[in-house]
XYZ file of C-alpha atoms in Angstrom:
318
model
C 3.253 -3.475 -73.851
C 2.196 -2.419 -77.368
C 1.304 -4.737 -80.233
C 4.818 -4.490 -81.701
C 6.327 -5.450 -78.345
C 3.964 -8.400 -78.034
C 4.865 -9.565 -81.528
C 8.604 -9.390 -80.821
C 8.103 -11.217 -77.529
C 6.170 -13.989 -79.300
C 8.845 -14.192 -82.012
C 11.622 -14.595 -79.432
C 9.573 -17.177 -77.550
C 9.146 -19.189 -80.781
C 12.877 -18.892 -81.471
C 13.812 -20.037 -77.959
C 11.431 -22.979 -78.174
C 12.545 -23.923 -81.686
C 16.222 -23.999 -80.727
C 15.666 -25.748 -77.392
C 17.061 -29.136 -78.470
C 20.181 -27.591 -79.990
C 20.654 -25.387 -76.950
C 20.289 -28.288 -74.533
C 22.753 -30.361 -76.524
C 25.378 -27.606 -76.789
C 24.870 -25.927 -73.423
C 24.792 -29.174 -71.416
C 27.977 -30.392 -73.091
C 29.754 -27.090 -72.454
C 28.632 -27.165 -68.818
C 30.134 -30.627 -68.422
C 33.334 -29.580 -70.193
C 33.978 -26.694 -67.790
C 32.773 -28.418 -64.612
C 35.317 -27.950 -61.836
C 37.484 -25.607 -63.923
C 37.974 -21.911 -63.350
C 39.688 -20.871 -66.571
C 39.590 -21.627 -70.269
C 42.625 -23.801 -71.023
C 43.715 -26.126 -73.836
C 41.619 -28.982 -72.497
C 38.470 -26.838 -72.380
C 39.128 -25.611 -75.928
C 39.638 -29.177 -77.169
C 36.330 -30.190 -75.609
C 34.619 -27.101 -77.058
C 35.960 -27.929 -80.515
C 34.439 -31.415 -80.313
C 31.121 -30.022 -79.038
C 30.796 -27.555 -81.917
C 31.729 -30.123 -84.557
C 29.221 -32.662 -83.219
C 26.587 -29.894 -83.193
C 26.998 -29.605 -86.983
C 28.760 -26.243 -86.935
C 31.279 -27.825 -89.322
C 35.022 -28.466 -88.999
C 36.347 -25.368 -90.792
C 33.976 -22.964 -89.051
C 34.644 -24.603 -85.664
C 38.413 -24.192 -86.122
C 37.864 -20.527 -86.977
C 35.804 -19.996 -83.782
C 38.347 -21.836 -81.604
C 41.234 -19.792 -83.057
C 39.418 -16.565 -82.225
C 38.823 -17.691 -78.655
C 42.493 -18.735 -78.385
C 43.497 -15.227 -79.472
C 41.313 -13.724 -76.748
C 42.765 -16.071 -74.136
C 46.308 -15.181 -75.233
C 45.522 -11.460 -75.249
C 43.656 -11.336 -71.938
C 45.996 -13.880 -70.241
C 43.086 -15.206 -68.196
C 39.537 -16.025 -69.343
C 37.210 -17.625 -66.820
C 34.974 -20.524 -67.791
C 31.986 -18.437 -66.710
C 32.755 -16.053 -69.589
C 32.796 -18.782 -72.235
C 29.138 -18.533 -73.273
C 29.235 -14.757 -73.715
C 32.481 -15.028 -75.711
C 30.917 -17.684 -77.946
C 27.892 -15.444 -78.496
C 30.092 -12.530 -79.511
C 32.384 -14.483 -81.834
C 29.569 -16.294 -83.635
C 27.620 -13.037 -84.048
C 30.771 -11.448 -85.519
C 31.176 -14.421 -87.849
C 27.606 -14.123 -89.122
C 28.034 -10.360 -89.563
C 31.099 -10.985 -91.746
C 28.866 -13.012 -94.079
C 26.537 -9.991 -94.435
C 23.860 -11.630 -92.308
C 21.875 -8.699 -90.958
C 19.642 -8.330 -87.920
C 16.339 -8.187 -89.784
C 13.283 -7.034 -87.868
C 10.779 -6.209 -90.613
C 9.639 -7.483 -94.002
C 10.641 -4.395 -95.977
C 12.060 -4.714 -99.478
C 14.190 -2.459 -101.685
C 12.006 0.362 -102.993
C 14.044 1.448 -106.018
C 12.099 -0.906 -108.297
C 9.354 -3.492 -108.268
C 8.468 -6.225 -108.397
C 11.346 -7.628 -106.367
C 11.973 -11.115 -107.752
C 13.209 -14.072 -105.698
C 14.143 -17.273 -107.513
C 13.865 -20.115 -104.986
C 16.030 -23.245 -105.324
C 16.558 -26.379 -103.233
C 16.173 -30.142 -103.452
C 12.801 -31.818 -103.048
C 11.823 -32.468 -99.445
C 13.640 -29.587 -97.748
C 10.481 -27.505 -97.377
C 11.082 -25.278 -100.412
C 7.480 -24.893 -101.563
C 6.270 -24.612 -97.970
C 8.820 -21.851 -97.348
C 7.576 -19.995 -100.426
C 4.016 -20.224 -99.118
C 5.030 -18.960 -95.685
C 7.056 -16.130 -97.212
C 4.067 -15.145 -99.338
C 1.906 -15.047 -96.207
C 4.438 -12.914 -94.297
C 4.899 -10.445 -97.148
C 1.132 -10.233 -97.718
C 0.626 -9.626 -93.976
C 3.176 -6.810 -94.217
C 1.018 -5.142 -96.866
C 2.899 -6.316 -99.964
C 1.273 -7.416 -103.208
C 2.677 -10.891 -103.888
C 2.699 -13.208 -106.908
C 3.832 -16.839 -106.959
C 5.180 -18.726 -109.959
C 4.815 -22.535 -110.062
C 7.919 -23.214 -112.199
C 8.568 -26.653 -110.685
C 6.651 -28.330 -113.479
C 8.560 -31.592 -113.096
C 6.249 -32.780 -110.292
C 2.467 -32.446 -110.393
C 2.482 -32.426 -106.589
C 4.673 -29.305 -106.555
C 2.204 -27.293 -108.650
C -0.677 -28.516 -106.514
C 1.184 -27.742 -103.295
C 2.102 -24.175 -104.231
C -1.492 -23.604 -105.396
C -2.755 -24.652 -101.955
C -0.247 -22.350 -100.262
C -1.305 -19.513 -102.558
C -4.910 -19.979 -101.432
C -3.885 -20.076 -97.771
C -1.789 -16.919 -98.117
C -4.379 -15.196 -100.291
C -2.035 -14.508 -103.217
C -2.294 -15.393 -106.944
C -0.349 -18.347 -108.368
C 0.686 -18.396 -112.031
C 0.932 -21.966 -113.322
C 0.779 -24.187 -116.392
C 0.265 -27.901 -116.910
C 2.763 -30.487 -115.609
C 5.752 -30.827 -117.927
C 5.487 -27.245 -119.212
C 8.650 -25.231 -119.777
C 9.656 -23.741 -116.371
C 11.067 -20.657 -118.095
C 7.681 -20.078 -119.741
C 5.993 -20.151 -116.321
C 8.557 -17.673 -114.955
C 7.972 -15.403 -117.970
C 4.172 -15.473 -117.505
C 4.523 -14.837 -113.769
C 6.727 -11.766 -114.210
C 4.532 -10.360 -116.975
C 1.410 -10.735 -114.840
C 3.130 -9.362 -111.716
C 4.476 -6.368 -113.626
C 1.113 -5.630 -115.253
C -0.612 -5.759 -111.850
C 1.981 -3.615 -110.052
C 3.068 -6.401 -107.678
C 5.693 -5.737 -104.991
C 7.268 -9.162 -104.882
C 7.454 -12.335 -106.954
C 8.499 -15.754 -105.643
C 9.377 -18.366 -108.273
C 9.475 -22.054 -107.326
C 11.914 -24.285 -109.255
C 12.509 -28.014 -109.658
C 14.665 -29.629 -106.972
C 16.697 -32.096 -108.998
C 20.405 -32.457 -108.292
C 21.103 -35.849 -109.842
C 21.622 -34.112 -113.182
C 23.605 -30.963 -112.387
C 24.083 -29.976 -116.027
C 20.341 -30.159 -116.669
C 19.569 -28.128 -113.553
C 22.203 -25.531 -114.398
C 20.838 -25.127 -117.917
C 17.276 -24.894 -116.622
C 18.122 -22.176 -114.096
C 20.166 -20.297 -116.693
C 17.233 -20.350 -119.115
C 14.795 -19.166 -116.415
C 17.085 -16.233 -115.608
C 17.506 -15.287 -119.272
C 13.752 -15.342 -119.887
C 13.100 -13.291 -116.730
C 15.401 -10.547 -117.987
C 13.229 -10.128 -121.073
C 10.491 -8.861 -118.751
C 12.597 -7.310 -115.992
C 16.271 -6.696 -116.863
C 17.354 -6.772 -113.204
C 15.600 -10.071 -112.388
C 16.114 -12.132 -110.388
C 17.017 -9.804 -107.543
C 17.775 -12.757 -105.302
C 18.490 -16.484 -105.649
C 17.478 -18.068 -102.373
C 18.577 -21.580 -101.419
C 16.277 -23.476 -99.045
C 17.974 -26.081 -96.832
C 16.645 -28.565 -94.279
C 18.510 -27.757 -91.043
C 17.601 -31.109 -89.492
C 19.850 -32.922 -91.985
C 23.021 -31.358 -90.572
C 26.029 -32.151 -92.746
C 23.811 -33.232 -95.663
C 22.608 -29.624 -95.842
C 26.265 -28.579 -96.204
C 26.677 -30.895 -99.174
C 23.482 -29.650 -100.846
C 24.598 -26.052 -100.334
C 27.956 -26.767 -101.965
C 26.350 -28.536 -104.915
C 23.821 -25.769 -105.559
C 26.442 -23.020 -105.265
C 28.420 -24.881 -107.956
C 25.360 -24.786 -110.243
C 24.206 -21.186 -109.696
C 25.106 -18.118 -107.655
C 23.281 -18.217 -104.318
C 22.607 -14.835 -102.680
C 20.569 -15.789 -99.600
C 19.627 -18.771 -97.435
C 16.441 -20.009 -95.786
C 17.056 -22.821 -93.303
C 13.997 -24.857 -92.345
C 12.975 -27.471 -89.767
C 15.189 -26.153 -86.965
C 12.550 -26.989 -84.373
C 12.816 -30.495 -83.016
C 16.467 -30.972 -84.008
C 19.767 -30.661 -82.145
C 21.537 -29.668 -85.375
C 20.850 -25.906 -85.212
C 24.585 -25.215 -85.350
C 24.405 -25.926 -89.075
C 23.081 -22.362 -89.564
C 26.439 -20.968 -88.438
C 28.593 -23.299 -90.517
C 26.683 -23.067 -93.794
C 26.602 -19.274 -93.729
C 30.321 -19.131 -92.930
C 31.411 -21.655 -95.547
C 29.246 -20.276 -98.367
C 29.771 -16.616 -97.423
C 26.049 -16.174 -98.009
C 23.681 -14.481 -95.529
C 20.929 -16.384 -93.739
C 17.677 -14.451 -94.233
C 14.957 -16.783 -92.940
C 14.647 -19.695 -90.524
C 11.772 -22.150 -90.157
C 10.737 -23.057 -86.616
C 7.478 -24.969 -86.991
C 4.644 -26.171 -89.198
C 2.310 -23.197 -88.900
C 2.099 -20.582 -91.649
C 3.522 -17.902 -89.338
C 6.418 -20.099 -88.148
C 8.924 -18.641 -90.605
C 11.042 -15.893 -89.110
C 13.388 -13.240 -90.371
C 16.827 -14.277 -89.171
C 18.334 -12.062 -86.497
C 21.879 -13.187 -85.711
C 22.043 -11.691 -82.228
C 18.707 -13.157 -81.186
C 19.788 -16.499 -82.654
C 23.063 -16.737 -80.724
C 21.386 -15.381 -77.606
C 18.791 -18.176 -77.762
C 21.496 -20.747 -78.462
C 23.962 -19.795 -75.721
C 21.911 -18.037 -73.075
C 22.073 -19.750 -69.689
C 18.704 -18.391 -68.636
């Protein structure tokens, strides 16, 4: 097995391990629901609906999945309970594909211009700054020239934290003193990145939602100032969510999408929780693709999201 094969094997192993609690919760419940039954009937579907909802897939997304399975049962006349896991895998993969979630296998970026600018948003405590640090490490490891912007100037700890991550990842961090204008930091970061021919820029932002108007105005100003340096910036607005919070992550996603347009998702802390189903529901309800998932504390424990690998890990009976 070559190095690439070893890497993919390790990645899948990390994914399987990280989703183990969710898988055990979902798979064990499904096994009990179909015990002693040979075909998928109304009772099995009712039980499946409850299982998905309690696994934080979300009510609306669960109903959509159940309706699709009902259509298959009606069309095929007979669907055995042994087929249920493979049908679930297919339907959830289709659902994620409809939200433009791609099967990403490498850290490539669009090559028509650079730097590629990602504005990162999310409330404090979800792992936003940590995700930025891990992303910087992954992009740097893939041979990209990366710059970080410490535009969360509301908290001194945020600037300090992203500086530490910058050192760990071996990438420069552009920062100012606490209380500085976040838009000014973003402007300086893009100017420096552009002057030094960087490939990618990651901008951290303050995670305050108690004042939506203030946050909206702040993000709007950051975007306007960015465009003075790079007219197309930001290329992406990425929302970071804590997967272990389940339905709370749904609420945060809704609130942030009301404040600014979200174009991608990074869902963290999926290891050690049985709430991994939240990945499916949030992507479906927001119609925004999941790009990254966090599966551990180590710097390399952030993965590109691959929908087929995800559902395979979640519903495989191996």
